[in-house]
Amino acid sequence: MKVVIAGAGAMGTHLTKLLASEKVDCTLIDPDYEKLAPLETECDILTITSTPTSINALVTAGVRGADLFIAVTPHETTNITCSVLAKALGAKKTVARIDNFEYINPDTPQVFPACGVDALIYPEVLAAEDIIKGLKMTWVRQRWDIFNGELVLLAIKMRTSAEILNIPLKQLCGPLDPYHVVAIKRGQETIIPGGNDVLEDQDLAYFMTRKEYIPTIRKLVGKADYEDVRNVMIMGGDKAAVRTAHTIPDYMNLKIIECDEERCNKLNELIDKNNVMVIHGDGRDMSLLREENISNTQAFVALTGNAETNILACLAAKRRGVRKTIAQVENVDYISMAESLDIGTIINKKIIAAGRIYQMLLDDDLRNVKFLMTSNADVAELTASEDSKITRKPVKDLGLPRGVTIGGLMRDGHGMLVSGMTQIKAGDQVMIFSHNVNIRKIEQLFK
């Protein structure tokens, strides 16, 4: 597989490293050699120092035989232009990063495929989707619906109030139990657990379950007393805040605090919802937060462009009694620190967008791959083919690679949890949780 990436910013760099680790033939184009030089030595890739709108550069990069061309420079016009050129030169599929919601609005005529741009990525929209999921469940760090919601993956921080601590998982996750612990993040270590492993205080545990059993999980982890979110504060009025405001449920009340008066006026023009209020002020000002009744706020979201400010603001909100905090952390190096400070859910638009693009590289029967920042792991849905290796034995006898577990499957439109005795059948859609294992290696079991 051949991939060409235009733009060596944070998103392009992250995506390049991800592809290089999967042994994908990757070429990276950027006019700034200083951005390319470290990647040349760190990754097995080809780099080209040039503007990505240069036809000569695109030809040299090999777009004529490229399976995918990805444009993720900071400039929307550049991304669209070079994607159109790459498609005309022979790239099979093109993806462009944009920052104009009109281009992906369902009410807008979809003209880009006819122009040669097959897919558009708007990171702020993807971030807003994750934020809304986080607001709907205060006691959950991350939530991901599997198989269109037939199964649910929940990342939950363990506290001493949980009644399932220090008990071997083989006693907790039997064939008849309504959940499966598919992974544990303990400090900096990710564990794919066996039957003798236990959950400990401060672990980040990943539970696979069905929607109807979410209240059961909530009780088991000792978080039945967590309030549902009704009042939300967002510090920072960026595009992600706008998209969140447009999609926030009507039963929630949202206050956006923005320090720039001109931006506040713009926000009032962009957002016309009765349950959203824009406030001019500094979200770090405790007196302002008290005045805006932070004590009666269930969720605080920090979306400024400064990671340190967002982290500190979330810590301050927690000290004021806010249970759910979400911080935008664009500096990848700060993500581990933010997690160790226990601030709550972490949003990184570049990693979210890169994960969405990464899906496009994979075969049609490998869908919904998502990189989970806090666990350094991937989740993927794969479909079992007729007479594939995965269908020949019960799960316990398959000899799955270390670092891989099966969380659940979809059969005949019905979501099912998986135990060691489960026999996977042809046509089953199977949820795989993987840590430090090449996804394509796992895919071979399903062919």
CSV table of C-alpha atoms in Angstrom, one decimal:
chain,number,residue,atom,x,y,z
A,1,MET,CA,0.0,0.0,0.0
A,2,LYS,CA,1.2,3.5,-1.0
A,3,VAL,CA,0.2,6.6,1.0
A,4,VAL,CA,1.3,10.2,0.3
A,5,ILE,CA,0.7,12.8,3.0
A,6,ALA,CA,0.9,16.6,2.5
A,7,GLY,CA,1.7,18.6,5.7
A,8,ALA,CA,4.2,17.8,8.4
A,9,GLY,CA,2.3,19.5,11.2
A,10,ALA,CA,1.1,17.7,14.3
A,11,MET,CA,-1.6,15.7,12.5
A,12,GLY,CA,0.6,14.8,9.5
A,13,THR,CA,3.4,13.8,11.8
A,14,HIS,CA,1.2,11.7,14.1
A,15,LEU,CA,-0.3,9.9,11.1
A,16,THR,CA,3.1,9.3,9.5
A,17,LYS,CA,4.4,7.7,12.7
A,18,LEU,CA,1.2,5.5,12.9
A,19,LEU,CA,1.6,4.4,9.3
A,20,ALA,CA,5.3,3.8,9.6
A,21,SER,CA,4.7,1.5,12.6
A,22,GLU,CA,2.3,-0.5,10.3
A,23,LYS,CA,5.0,-0.8,7.6
A,24,VAL,CA,3.0,1.2,5.1
A,25,ASP,CA,4.9,2.8,2.2
A,26,CYS,CA,4.6,6.4,3.1
A,27,THR,CA,5.8,9.7,1.6
A,28,LEU,CA,5.5,13.0,3.4
A,29,ILE,CA,5.6,16.4,1.6
A,30,ASP,CA,6.2,19.8,3.4
A,31,PRO,CA,8.0,23.0,2.4
A,32,ASP,CA,9.8,23.1,5.8
A,33,TYR,CA,12.7,20.8,5.9
A,34,GLU,CA,13.2,21.3,9.7
A,35,LYS,CA,9.8,19.6,10.2
A,36,LEU,CA,10.8,16.7,7.9
A,37,ALA,CA,14.3,16.0,9.2
A,38,PRO,CA,13.4,14.4,12.5
A,39,LEU,CA,11.0,12.1,10.8
A,40,GLU,CA,13.5,10.9,8.3
A,41,THR,CA,15.7,9.5,11.0
A,42,GLU,CA,12.8,8.3,13.3
A,43,CYS,CA,10.6,6.6,10.7
A,44,ASP,CA,11.2,4.5,7.6
A,45,ILE,CA,9.6,7.0,5.2
A,46,LEU,CA,10.4,9.2,2.2
A,47,THR,CA,10.3,13.0,2.6
A,48,ILE,CA,10.0,15.7,-0.1
A,49,THR,CA,10.7,19.3,0.7
A,50,SER,CA,8.3,21.2,-1.4
A,51,THR,CA,4.9,22.9,-1.5
A,52,PRO,CA,2.3,20.1,-1.9
A,53,THR,CA,0.6,22.1,-4.7
A,54,SER,CA,3.6,21.5,-7.0
A,55,ILE,CA,2.8,19.0,-9.7
A,56,ASN,CA,6.4,17.9,-9.9
A,57,ALA,CA,6.5,17.2,-6.2
A,58,LEU,CA,3.3,15.2,-6.3
A,59,VAL,CA,4.6,13.1,-9.2
A,60,THR,CA,8.0,12.6,-7.5
A,61,ALA,CA,6.1,11.5,-4.3
A,62,GLY,CA,4.4,8.8,-6.4
A,63,VAL,CA,0.7,10.0,-6.3
A,64,ARG,CA,0.1,8.2,-9.7
A,65,GLY,CA,0.3,4.9,-7.9
A,66,ALA,CA,-0.9,6.0,-4.4
A,67,ASP,CA,-3.8,4.2,-2.7
A,68,LEU,CA,-4.5,7.2,-0.6
A,69,PHE,CA,-3.5,10.9,-0.7
A,70,ILE,CA,-4.0,12.8,2.6
A,71,ALA,CA,-3.8,16.7,2.7
A,72,VAL,CA,-3.5,17.9,6.3
A,73,THR,CA,-1.6,21.2,6.0
A,74,PRO,CA,-2.9,24.1,8.1
A,75,HIS,CA,-4.4,25.7,5.0
A,76,GLU,CA,-7.8,24.5,3.8
A,77,THR,CA,-7.3,25.9,0.2
A,78,THR,CA,-4.0,24.2,-0.1
A,79,ASN,CA,-5.5,20.9,1.1
A,80,ILE,CA,-8.3,21.0,-1.4
A,81,THR,CA,-6.1,22.1,-4.3
A,82,CYS,CA,-3.4,19.5,-3.9
A,83,SER,CA,-6.1,16.8,-3.4
A,84,VAL,CA,-7.7,17.7,-6.7
A,85,LEU,CA,-4.3,17.6,-8.4
A,86,ALA,CA,-3.4,14.3,-6.8
A,87,LYS,CA,-6.6,12.7,-7.9
A,88,ALA,CA,-6.1,14.0,-11.5
A,89,LEU,CA,-2.6,12.6,-11.4
A,90,GLY,CA,-3.9,9.1,-10.5
A,91,ALA,CA,-4.3,8.8,-6.7
A,92,LYS,CA,-7.0,6.3,-6.0
A,93,LYS,CA,-8.5,8.1,-3.0
A,94,THR,CA,-8.0,11.6,-1.6
A,95,VAL,CA,-8.7,13.2,1.8
A,96,ALA,CA,-8.5,16.9,2.7
A,97,ARG,CA,-8.6,18.5,6.1
A,98,ILE,CA,-11.0,21.5,6.1
A,99,ASP,CA,-12.1,24.2,8.6
A,100,ASN,CA,-15.4,25.3,7.0
A,101,PHE,CA,-18.5,23.4,8.3
A,102,GLU,CA,-20.5,24.4,5.2
A,103,TYR,CA,-18.5,21.9,3.2
A,104,ILE,CA,-19.8,19.0,5.2
A,105,ASN,CA,-23.2,20.3,6.1
A,106,PRO,CA,-25.8,17.8,4.9
A,107,ASP,CA,-27.9,20.6,3.5
A,108,THR,CA,-25.0,21.7,1.2
A,109,PRO,CA,-24.7,20.1,-2.2
A,110,GLN,CA,-21.8,17.7,-2.1
A,111,VAL,CA,-19.6,18.9,-4.9
A,112,PHE,CA,-16.2,17.7,-3.8
A,113,PRO,CA,-16.2,14.1,-5.0
A,114,ALA,CA,-16.9,15.4,-8.5
A,115,CYS,CA,-13.9,17.7,-8.2
A,116,GLY,CA,-11.5,14.9,-7.0
A,117,VAL,CA,-11.8,15.1,-3.2
A,118,ASP,CA,-13.2,11.9,-2.0
A,119,ALA,CA,-13.4,12.7,1.8
A,120,LEU,CA,-13.3,15.7,4.0
A,121,ILE,CA,-12.0,15.8,7.6
A,122,TYR,CA,-13.2,18.6,10.0
A,123,PRO,CA,-11.3,18.0,13.3
A,124,GLU,CA,-13.5,20.3,15.3
A,125,VAL,CA,-16.7,18.4,14.4
A,126,LEU,CA,-15.0,15.1,15.4
A,127,ALA,CA,-13.9,16.7,18.7
A,128,ALA,CA,-17.4,17.9,19.4
A,129,GLU,CA,-18.8,14.4,18.9
A,130,ASP,CA,-16.4,13.1,21.6
A,131,ILE,CA,-17.3,16.0,23.9
A,132,ILE,CA,-21.0,15.4,23.7
A,133,LYS,CA,-20.5,11.7,24.5
A,134,GLY,CA,-18.5,12.7,27.5
A,135,LEU,CA,-21.2,15.1,28.7
A,136,LYS,CA,-23.9,12.5,28.5
A,137,MET,CA,-22.2,10.2,31.1
A,138,THR,CA,-20.3,12.1,33.9
A,139,TRP,CA,-19.0,8.9,35.5
A,140,VAL,CA,-17.4,7.6,32.3
A,141,ARG,CA,-14.0,8.8,30.9
A,142,GLN,CA,-14.7,7.6,27.3
A,143,ARG,CA,-17.7,5.9,25.6
A,144,TRP,CA,-17.7,4.3,22.3
A,145,ASP,CA,-20.8,2.7,20.7
A,146,ILE,CA,-19.9,-0.6,18.9
A,147,PHE,CA,-22.0,-2.1,16.1
A,148,ASN,CA,-24.3,0.9,15.9
A,149,GLY,CA,-24.9,0.8,19.7
A,150,GLU,CA,-25.6,-2.9,20.1
A,151,LEU,CA,-22.6,-3.0,22.4
A,152,VAL,CA,-20.9,-0.2,24.4
A,153,LEU,CA,-17.3,0.2,25.4
A,154,LEU,CA,-16.9,2.3,28.6
A,155,ALA,CA,-13.6,3.6,30.0
A,156,ILE,CA,-14.1,4.1,33.8
A,157,LYS,CA,-11.7,5.3,36.4
A,158,MET,CA,-11.7,2.9,39.4
A,159,ARG,CA,-12.1,4.4,42.9
A,160,THR,CA,-12.2,2.8,46.3
A,161,SER,CA,-16.0,2.9,46.2
A,162,ALA,CA,-16.1,0.3,43.5
A,163,GLU,CA,-17.3,-3.1,44.8
A,164,ILE,CA,-15.4,-5.1,42.2
A,165,LEU,CA,-11.8,-4.2,43.2
A,166,ASN,CA,-9.2,-6.9,44.1
A,167,ILE,CA,-11.4,-9.7,42.9
A,168,PRO,CA,-10.0,-12.0,40.1
A,169,LEU,CA,-11.8,-11.3,36.8
A,170,LYS,CA,-12.6,-14.9,36.3
A,171,GLN,CA,-15.0,-14.5,39.3
A,172,LEU,CA,-16.5,-11.3,37.8
A,173,CYS,CA,-16.7,-11.8,34.1
A,174,GLY,CA,-18.2,-15.2,33.5
A,175,PRO,CA,-20.3,-16.3,30.5
A,176,LEU,CA,-23.5,-15.2,32.2
A,177,ASP,CA,-22.2,-11.8,33.5
A,178,PRO,CA,-23.4,-8.7,31.6
A,179,TYR,CA,-19.9,-7.2,31.0
A,180,HIS,CA,-16.4,-8.0,30.0
A,181,VAL,CA,-13.3,-6.2,31.1
A,182,VAL,CA,-11.3,-6.0,27.9
A,183,ALA,CA,-8.3,-3.9,29.0
A,184,ILE,CA,-6.8,-2.1,32.0
A,185,LYS,CA,-4.6,1.0,32.0
A,186,ARG,CA,-2.5,1.0,35.2
A,187,GLY,CA,-0.2,3.9,35.5
A,188,GLN,CA,1.7,3.9,32.1
A,189,GLU,CA,1.1,0.2,31.5
A,190,THR,CA,-1.7,-1.2,29.4
A,191,ILE,CA,-2.9,-4.7,30.4
A,192,ILE,CA,-4.9,-7.2,28.4
A,193,PRO,CA,-6.3,-9.0,31.4
A,194,GLY,CA,-6.5,-12.7,32.1
A,195,GLY,CA,-8.8,-14.5,34.5
A,196,ASN,CA,-6.4,-14.0,37.5
A,197,ASP,CA,-5.9,-10.3,37.0
A,198,VAL,CA,-7.8,-7.9,39.3
A,199,LEU,CA,-9.0,-4.3,39.1
A,200,GLU,CA,-7.2,-1.9,41.5
A,201,ASP,CA,-7.9,1.6,42.8
A,202,GLN,CA,-6.9,4.3,40.2
A,203,ASP,CA,-7.0,1.8,37.2
A,204,LEU,CA,-8.7,2.9,34.0
A,205,ALA,CA,-10.8,-0.1,33.1
A,206,TYR,CA,-12.4,-0.7,29.8
A,207,PHE,CA,-15.8,-2.5,30.1
A,208,MET,CA,-17.7,-4.0,27.1
A,209,THR,CA,-21.4,-4.3,27.8
A,210,ARG,CA,-24.9,-3.8,26.3
A,211,LYS,CA,-26.8,-0.5,26.8
A,212,GLU,CA,-29.3,-2.1,29.1
A,213,TYR,CA,-26.6,-3.1,31.5
A,214,ILE,CA,-25.0,0.3,31.8
A,215,PRO,CA,-26.8,1.0,35.1
A,216,THR,CA,-25.4,-2.3,36.5
A,217,ILE,CA,-21.9,-1.2,35.6
A,218,ARG,CA,-22.5,2.2,37.2
A,219,LYS,CA,-23.4,0.5,40.5
A,220,LEU,CA,-20.6,-2.0,40.4
A,221,VAL,CA,-18.0,0.8,39.9
A,222,GLY,CA,-19.5,2.8,42.8
A,223,LYS,CA,-20.7,5.8,40.8
A,224,ALA,CA,-24.4,5.6,41.2
A,225,ASP,CA,-24.3,8.9,43.1
A,226,TYR,CA,-22.8,10.9,40.2
A,227,GLU,CA,-25.3,13.5,38.9
A,228,ASP,CA,-26.4,13.6,35.3
A,229,VAL,CA,-25.2,16.6,33.5
A,230,ARG,CA,-27.7,19.5,33.3
A,231,ASN,CA,-25.4,22.5,33.4
A,232,VAL,CA,-22.2,22.8,31.4
A,233,MET,CA,-19.5,25.5,31.2
A,234,ILE,CA,-17.0,25.8,28.3
A,235,MET,CA,-14.0,27.9,28.6
A,236,GLY,CA,-12.9,29.2,25.2
A,237,GLY,CA,-15.1,29.9,22.2
A,238,ASP,CA,-13.2,28.1,19.4
A,239,LYS,CA,-14.8,26.1,16.5
A,240,ALA,CA,-15.1,23.0,18.6
A,241,ALA,CA,-17.1,25.0,21.2
A,242,VAL,CA,-19.4,26.2,18.4
A,243,ARG,CA,-19.9,22.7,17.1
A,244,THR,CA,-20.6,21.4,20.6
A,245,ALA,CA,-23.1,24.2,21.2
A,246,HIS,CA,-25.0,23.3,18.0
A,247,THR,CA,-25.2,19.6,18.9
A,248,ILE,CA,-25.7,19.7,22.7
A,249,PRO,CA,-28.9,18.1,23.9
A,250,ASP,CA,-31.8,20.5,24.6
A,251,TYR,CA,-32.0,19.3,28.2
A,252,MET,CA,-28.5,20.7,29.0
A,253,ASN,CA,-27.8,24.4,29.6
A,254,LEU,CA,-24.5,25.6,28.3
A,255,LYS,CA,-22.4,28.7,29.1
A,256,ILE,CA,-19.5,29.6,26.9
A,257,ILE,CA,-16.9,31.9,28.6
A,258,GLU,CA,-14.7,33.7,26.1
A,259,CYS,CA,-12.2,36.4,27.0
A,260,ASP,CA,-12.2,38.1,23.5
A,261,GLU,CA,-15.1,40.5,23.2
A,262,GLU,CA,-15.1,40.4,19.4
A,263,ARG,CA,-15.2,36.6,19.4
A,264,CYS,CA,-18.1,36.7,21.9
A,265,ASN,CA,-20.1,38.8,19.4
A,266,LYS,CA,-19.3,36.3,16.7
A,267,LEU,CA,-20.4,33.4,18.9
A,268,ASN,CA,-23.7,35.1,19.4
A,269,GLU,CA,-24.2,35.4,15.7
A,270,LEU,CA,-23.2,31.7,15.1
A,271,ILE,CA,-25.2,30.2,17.9
A,272,ASP,CA,-29.0,30.7,18.2
A,273,LYS,CA,-30.2,28.3,20.8
A,274,ASN,CA,-32.2,29.1,23.9
A,275,ASN,CA,-30.1,26.8,26.1
A,276,VAL,CA,-26.8,28.4,25.2
A,277,MET,CA,-25.4,31.6,26.7
A,278,VAL,CA,-22.2,33.4,25.8
A,279,ILE,CA,-20.3,35.3,28.5
A,280,HIS,CA,-17.5,37.7,28.1
A,281,GLY,CA,-14.8,37.0,30.7
A,282,ASP,CA,-11.8,34.9,31.7
A,283,GLY,CA,-12.7,31.3,32.5
A,284,ARG,CA,-9.8,31.2,34.9
A,285,ASP,CA,-11.4,33.9,37.1
A,286,MET,CA,-12.7,32.1,40.1
A,287,SER,CA,-14.9,35.0,41.1
A,288,LEU,CA,-16.6,35.0,37.7
A,289,LEU,CA,-17.1,31.2,37.9
A,290,ARG,CA,-18.7,31.6,41.3
A,291,GLU,CA,-20.9,34.3,39.9
A,292,GLU,CA,-21.9,32.0,37.1
A,293,ASN,CA,-22.8,29.3,39.7
A,294,ILE,CA,-20.1,26.8,39.1
A,295,SER,CA,-21.2,25.0,42.2
A,296,ASN,CA,-24.3,24.0,40.3
A,297,THR,CA,-22.4,22.9,37.2
A,298,GLN,CA,-21.9,19.2,36.5
A,299,ALA,CA,-19.4,19.6,33.6
A,300,PHE,CA,-16.5,21.9,32.8
A,301,VAL,CA,-14.9,21.8,29.3
A,302,ALA,CA,-11.6,23.7,28.6
A,303,LEU,CA,-11.1,24.4,24.9
A,304,THR,CA,-8.5,27.2,24.8
A,305,GLY,CA,-5.5,26.9,22.6
A,306,ASN,CA,-3.2,26.5,25.6
A,307,ALA,CA,-2.9,23.0,27.0
A,308,GLU,CA,-1.5,24.1,30.3
A,309,THR,CA,-4.4,26.6,30.8
A,310,ASN,CA,-6.9,23.9,30.0
A,311,ILE,CA,-5.4,21.4,32.4
A,312,LEU,CA,-5.1,23.9,35.3
A,313,ALA,CA,-8.6,25.2,34.7
A,314,CYS,CA,-10.0,21.6,34.9
A,315,LEU,CA,-8.1,21.0,38.1
A,316,ALA,CA,-9.6,24.2,39.6
A,317,ALA,CA,-13.1,23.3,38.5
A,318,LYS,CA,-12.7,19.9,40.2
A,319,ARG,CA,-11.7,21.6,43.4
A,320,ARG,CA,-15.0,23.6,43.1
A,321,GLY,CA,-16.9,20.3,43.0
A,322,VAL,CA,-17.4,19.8,39.3
A,323,ARG,CA,-17.4,16.0,38.7
A,324,LYS,CA,-16.9,15.9,34.9
A,325,THR,CA,-14.0,17.8,33.3
A,326,ILE,CA,-12.9,17.7,29.7
A,327,ALA,CA,-9.6,19.3,28.6
A,328,GLN,CA,-8.4,20.0,25.0
A,329,VAL,CA,-4.7,19.0,25.0
A,330,GLU,CA,-3.3,19.6,21.6
A,331,ASN,CA,0.3,19.0,22.7
A,332,VAL,CA,0.7,15.2,22.4
A,333,ASP,CA,3.5,15.3,24.9
A,334,TYR,CA,1.1,16.6,27.6
A,335,ILE,CA,-1.5,13.9,27.2
A,336,SER,CA,0.2,11.4,29.6
A,337,MET,CA,0.7,14.2,32.2
A,338,ALA,CA,-2.9,15.3,31.9
A,339,GLU,CA,-4.0,11.7,32.5
A,340,SER,CA,-1.8,11.3,35.5
A,341,LEU,CA,-3.3,14.4,37.0
A,342,ASP,CA,-6.7,12.7,36.8
A,343,ILE,CA,-8.4,15.7,35.1
A,344,GLY,CA,-11.0,13.6,33.3
A,345,THR,CA,-11.6,13.2,29.5
A,346,ILE,CA,-8.8,14.4,27.2
A,347,ILE,CA,-9.6,15.8,23.7
A,348,ASN,CA,-6.9,16.0,21.0
A,349,LYS,CA,-8.4,17.0,17.7
A,350,LYS,CA,-5.4,16.0,15.7
A,351,ILE,CA,-5.2,12.4,17.0
A,352,ILE,CA,-9.0,12.0,16.6
A,353,ALA,CA,-8.8,13.2,13.0
A,354,ALA,CA,-5.7,11.1,12.3
A,355,GLY,CA,-7.6,8.0,13.7
A,356,ARG,CA,-10.5,8.7,11.4
A,357,ILE,CA,-8.2,9.0,8.4
A,358,TYR,CA,-6.4,5.8,9.4
A,359,GLN,CA,-9.7,3.9,9.0
A,360,MET,CA,-9.6,4.7,5.3
A,361,LEU,CA,-6.4,2.8,4.8
A,362,LEU,CA,-7.9,-0.5,6.0
A,363,ASP,CA,-9.7,-3.2,4.1
A,364,ASP,CA,-13.5,-3.0,3.8
A,365,ASP,CA,-14.0,-5.7,6.5
A,366,LEU,CA,-11.9,-3.8,9.0
A,367,ARG,CA,-14.0,-0.9,10.2
A,368,ASN,CA,-14.3,1.7,13.0
A,369,VAL,CA,-10.6,1.5,14.1
A,370,LYS,CA,-10.1,4.1,16.8
A,371,PHE,CA,-6.9,4.9,18.7
A,372,LEU,CA,-7.6,5.2,22.4
A,373,MET,CA,-5.2,7.9,23.7
A,374,THR,CA,-5.2,6.9,27.3
A,375,SER,CA,-4.6,3.2,26.7
A,376,ASN,CA,-2.2,3.2,23.6
A,377,ALA,CA,-4.5,0.7,22.0
A,378,ASP,CA,-6.8,0.2,19.0
A,379,VAL,CA,-10.4,-1.0,18.7
A,380,ALA,CA,-11.5,-2.6,15.4
A,381,GLU,CA,-14.5,-4.3,14.0
A,382,LEU,CA,-13.7,-7.3,11.7
A,383,THR,CA,-16.0,-9.7,9.8
A,384,ALA,CA,-15.3,-13.4,9.9
A,385,SER,CA,-15.1,-15.0,6.5
A,386,GLU,CA,-16.3,-18.5,5.6
A,387,ASP,CA,-13.8,-21.1,6.9
A,388,SER,CA,-11.5,-18.5,8.3
A,389,LYS,CA,-9.2,-19.4,11.2
A,390,ILE,CA,-11.2,-17.5,13.7
A,391,THR,CA,-14.3,-19.8,13.1
A,392,ARG,CA,-12.6,-23.1,13.6
A,393,LYS,CA,-12.3,-23.3,17.4
A,394,PRO,CA,-13.8,-21.7,20.5
A,395,VAL,CA,-12.2,-18.4,21.5
A,396,LYS,CA,-10.2,-20.0,24.4
A,397,ASP,CA,-8.5,-22.4,21.9
A,398,LEU,CA,-7.7,-19.8,19.2
A,399,GLY,CA,-4.3,-18.9,20.6
A,400,LEU,CA,-4.8,-15.2,20.1
A,401,PRO,CA,-1.6,-13.1,20.1
A,402,ARG,CA,-0.6,-11.7,23.5
A,403,GLY,CA,-2.1,-8.2,23.6
A,404,VAL,CA,-5.3,-9.0,21.9
A,405,THR,CA,-8.8,-9.7,23.3
A,406,ILE,CA,-12.2,-10.1,21.8
A,407,GLY,CA,-14.8,-8.0,23.5
A,408,GLY,CA,-18.0,-8.8,21.7
A,409,LEU,CA,-19.6,-9.6,18.3
A,410,MET,CA,-22.7,-8.9,16.2
A,411,ARG,CA,-24.6,-11.9,14.9
A,412,ASP,CA,-27.9,-11.6,12.9
A,413,GLY,CA,-28.3,-8.0,14.0
A,414,HIS,CA,-27.9,-8.8,17.7
A,415,GLY,CA,-24.9,-7.7,19.9
A,416,MET,CA,-23.3,-10.5,22.0
A,417,LEU,CA,-20.6,-10.5,24.7
A,418,VAL,CA,-17.8,-13.1,24.1
A,419,SER,CA,-16.5,-15.7,26.6
A,420,GLY,CA,-13.9,-18.3,26.2
A,421,MET,CA,-16.5,-20.9,25.1
A,422,THR,CA,-17.9,-18.6,22.3
A,423,GLN,CA,-17.7,-20.1,18.8
A,424,ILE,CA,-17.4,-17.4,16.2
A,425,LYS,CA,-19.3,-18.1,13.0
A,426,ALA,CA,-18.8,-16.9,9.4
A,427,GLY,CA,-20.5,-13.5,9.0
A,428,ASP,CA,-20.0,-12.5,12.6
A,429,GLN,CA,-18.8,-8.9,13.1
A,430,VAL,CA,-16.2,-9.2,15.9
A,431,MET,CA,-14.9,-6.4,18.2
A,432,ILE,CA,-11.1,-6.7,18.7
A,433,PHE,CA,-9.2,-4.8,21.4
A,434,SER,CA,-5.5,-4.7,20.5
A,435,HIS,CA,-2.4,-3.4,22.3
A,436,ASN,CA,1.0,-3.3,20.5
A,437,VAL,CA,-0.1,-5.8,17.9
A,438,ASN,CA,-0.3,-5.0,14.2
A,439,ILE,CA,-3.9,-4.8,13.2
A,440,ARG,CA,-3.2,-6.4,9.9
A,441,LYS,CA,-1.8,-9.5,11.7
A,442,ILE,CA,-5.1,-9.9,13.4
A,443,GLU,CA,-7.0,-9.4,10.2
A,444,GLN,CA,-5.4,-12.6,8.7
A,445,LEU,CA,-7.4,-14.7,11.2
A,446,PHE,CA,-10.6,-13.4,9.7
A,447,LYS,CA,-9.8,-14.3,6.0
